[in-house]
Short mmCIF file of N, CA and C in Angstrom, two decimals:
data_model
loop_
_atom_site.label_atom_id
_atom_site.label_comp_id
_atom_site.label_asym_id
_atom_site.label_seq_id
_atom_site.Cartn_x
_atom_site.Cartn_y
_atom_site.Cartn_z
N MET J 131 96.43 102.07 102.95
CA MET J 131 96.39 103.07 103.99
C MET J 131 97.65 103.92 103.87
N GLY J 132 97.48 105.22 103.90
CA GLY J 132 98.60 106.13 103.80
C GLY J 132 99.36 106.26 105.10
N PRO J 133 100.54 106.87 105.06
CA PRO J 133 101.37 107.01 106.25
C PRO J 133 100.70 107.76 107.40
N GLU J 134 99.96 108.81 107.10
CA GLU J 134 99.32 109.58 108.17
C GLU J 134 98.22 108.78 108.86
N ALA J 135 97.44 108.04 108.07
CA ALA J 135 96.40 107.19 108.66
C ALA J 135 97.03 106.09 109.51
N TYR J 136 98.12 105.53 109.02
CA TYR J 136 98.84 104.51 109.78
C TYR J 136 99.31 105.08 111.12
N ALA J 137 99.81 106.30 111.11
CA ALA J 137 100.29 106.94 112.34
C ALA J 137 99.15 107.15 113.32
N THR J 138 97.95 107.44 112.82
CA THR J 138 96.79 107.60 113.70
C THR J 138 96.50 106.30 114.43
N TYR J 139 96.52 105.19 113.71
CA TYR J 139 96.33 103.89 114.35
C TYR J 139 97.48 103.58 115.31
N ALA J 140 98.70 103.86 114.90
CA ALA J 140 99.86 103.59 115.74
C ALA J 140 99.79 104.39 117.04
N ALA J 141 99.31 105.62 116.98
CA ALA J 141 99.16 106.43 118.19
C ALA J 141 98.20 105.76 119.16
N ALA J 142 97.11 105.22 118.64
CA ALA J 142 96.14 104.51 119.49
C ALA J 142 96.77 103.26 120.09
N TRP J 143 97.59 102.55 119.30
CA TRP J 143 98.26 101.36 119.83
C TRP J 143 99.22 101.74 120.94
N LEU J 144 99.96 102.83 120.77
CA LEU J 144 100.88 103.30 121.81
C LEU J 144 100.10 103.68 123.07
N ASP J 145 98.98 104.37 122.89
CA ASP J 145 98.14 104.76 124.03
C ASP J 145 97.62 103.54 124.79
N ALA J 146 97.41 102.45 124.06
CA ALA J 146 96.91 101.21 124.67
C ALA J 146 98.03 100.39 125.31
N GLY J 147 99.28 100.85 125.16
CA GLY J 147 100.40 100.18 125.82
C GLY J 147 101.29 99.33 124.93
N ALA J 148 101.12 99.42 123.62
CA ALA J 148 101.95 98.63 122.72
C ALA J 148 103.42 99.02 122.86
N SER J 149 104.29 98.02 122.84
CA SER J 149 105.72 98.30 122.86
C SER J 149 106.40 97.89 121.56
N VAL J 150 105.68 97.15 120.71
CA VAL J 150 106.19 96.76 119.41
C VAL J 150 105.11 97.03 118.38
N ILE J 151 105.46 97.79 117.35
CA ILE J 151 104.52 98.11 116.27
C ILE J 151 105.20 97.79 114.96
N GLY J 152 104.49 97.15 114.08
CA GLY J 152 105.06 96.79 112.79
C GLY J 152 104.05 96.94 111.68
N GLY J 153 104.34 96.34 110.58
CA GLY J 153 103.45 96.42 109.44
C GLY J 153 103.65 95.22 108.54
N CYS J 154 102.99 95.26 107.43
CA CYS J 154 103.07 94.15 106.49
C CYS J 154 103.28 94.71 105.08
N CYS J 155 102.69 94.09 104.12
CA CYS J 155 102.94 94.37 102.71
C CYS J 155 102.75 95.83 102.29
N GLU J 156 101.76 96.49 102.83
CA GLU J 156 101.46 97.86 102.40
C GLU J 156 102.18 98.93 103.22
N VAL J 157 102.95 98.52 104.23
CA VAL J 157 103.69 99.47 105.06
C VAL J 157 105.10 99.59 104.51
N GLY J 158 105.43 100.79 104.06
CA GLY J 158 106.73 101.01 103.44
C GLY J 158 107.55 102.05 104.18
N PRO J 159 108.63 102.50 103.57
CA PRO J 159 109.53 103.47 104.20
C PRO J 159 108.84 104.77 104.63
N ASP J 160 107.87 105.25 103.86
CA ASP J 160 107.17 106.48 104.24
C ASP J 160 106.38 106.28 105.53
N HIS J 161 105.77 105.11 105.68
CA HIS J 161 105.02 104.80 106.90
C HIS J 161 105.97 104.75 108.10
N ILE J 162 107.11 104.10 107.93
CA ILE J 162 108.07 103.96 109.02
C ILE J 162 108.65 105.32 109.41
N GLN J 163 108.86 106.19 108.45
CA GLN J 163 109.36 107.53 108.74
C GLN J 163 108.36 108.30 109.61
N VAL J 164 107.08 108.23 109.26
CA VAL J 164 106.05 108.91 110.05
C VAL J 164 105.96 108.26 111.44
N LEU J 165 106.06 106.94 111.51
CA LEU J 165 106.02 106.24 112.79
C LEU J 165 107.20 106.66 113.67
N ASN J 166 108.40 106.76 113.10
CA ASN J 166 109.57 107.21 113.86
C ASN J 166 109.37 108.62 114.41
N SER J 167 108.78 109.50 113.61
CA SER J 167 108.50 110.86 114.07
C SER J 167 107.52 110.84 115.24
N LEU J 168 106.49 110.02 115.13
CA LEU J 168 105.50 109.90 116.21
C LEU J 168 106.16 109.42 117.49
N ILE J 169 107.00 108.40 117.38
CA ILE J 169 107.68 107.86 118.55
C ILE J 169 108.58 108.92 119.18
N ASP J 170 109.31 109.67 118.37
CA ASP J 170 110.17 110.74 118.89
C ASP J 170 109.36 111.83 119.57
N GLN J 171 108.25 112.25 118.96
CA GLN J 171 107.41 113.31 119.52
C GLN J 171 106.85 112.91 120.88
N ARG J 172 106.54 111.66 121.04
CA ARG J 172 105.95 111.18 122.29
C ARG J 172 106.99 110.79 123.33
N GLY J 173 108.26 110.83 122.97
CA GLY J 173 109.32 110.52 123.92
C GLY J 173 109.48 109.03 124.22
N HIS J 174 108.97 108.18 123.33
CA HIS J 174 109.12 106.74 123.52
C HIS J 174 110.53 106.31 123.15
N ARG J 175 110.96 105.25 123.75
CA ARG J 175 112.27 104.68 123.48
C ARG J 175 112.14 103.64 122.37
N ARG J 176 113.03 103.70 121.41
CA ARG J 176 113.04 102.68 120.36
C ARG J 176 113.72 101.43 120.89
N LEU J 177 113.08 100.30 120.72
CA LEU J 177 113.66 99.03 121.13
C LEU J 177 114.58 98.48 120.06
N LYS J 178 115.61 97.79 120.49
CA LYS J 178 116.46 97.04 119.58
C LYS J 178 115.94 95.61 119.58
N TRP J 179 116.20 94.89 118.50
CA TRP J 179 115.74 93.50 118.44
C TRP J 179 116.25 92.70 119.64
N THR J 180 117.41 93.03 120.15
CA THR J 180 117.96 92.29 121.29
C THR J 180 117.23 92.59 122.58
N ASP J 181 116.41 93.67 122.61
CA ASP J 181 115.62 94.03 123.79
C ASP J 181 114.33 93.22 123.89
N ILE J 182 113.95 92.54 122.82
CA ILE J 182 112.67 91.85 122.75
C ILE J 182 112.87 90.38 123.06
N GLU J 183 112.09 89.89 124.04
CA GLU J 183 112.17 88.48 124.40
C GLU J 183 110.92 87.76 123.93
N SER J 184 111.08 86.55 123.50
CA SER J 184 109.97 85.71 123.09
C SER J 184 109.21 85.24 124.32
N LEU J 185 107.91 85.08 124.18
CA LEU J 185 107.11 84.58 125.31
C LEU J 185 107.06 83.08 125.34
#
């Protein structure tokens, strides 16, 4: 899946209330760059690892 397609899915996850989005083997720097742009455009706050608590 290319970066733009990944961003389309990520947008849907954000709309559904996701606060943590990640990837696996096929998600690389280009995907993360597009994801960062999406997060900035939507005005979301980037979480730091220290902001995330285990359930």
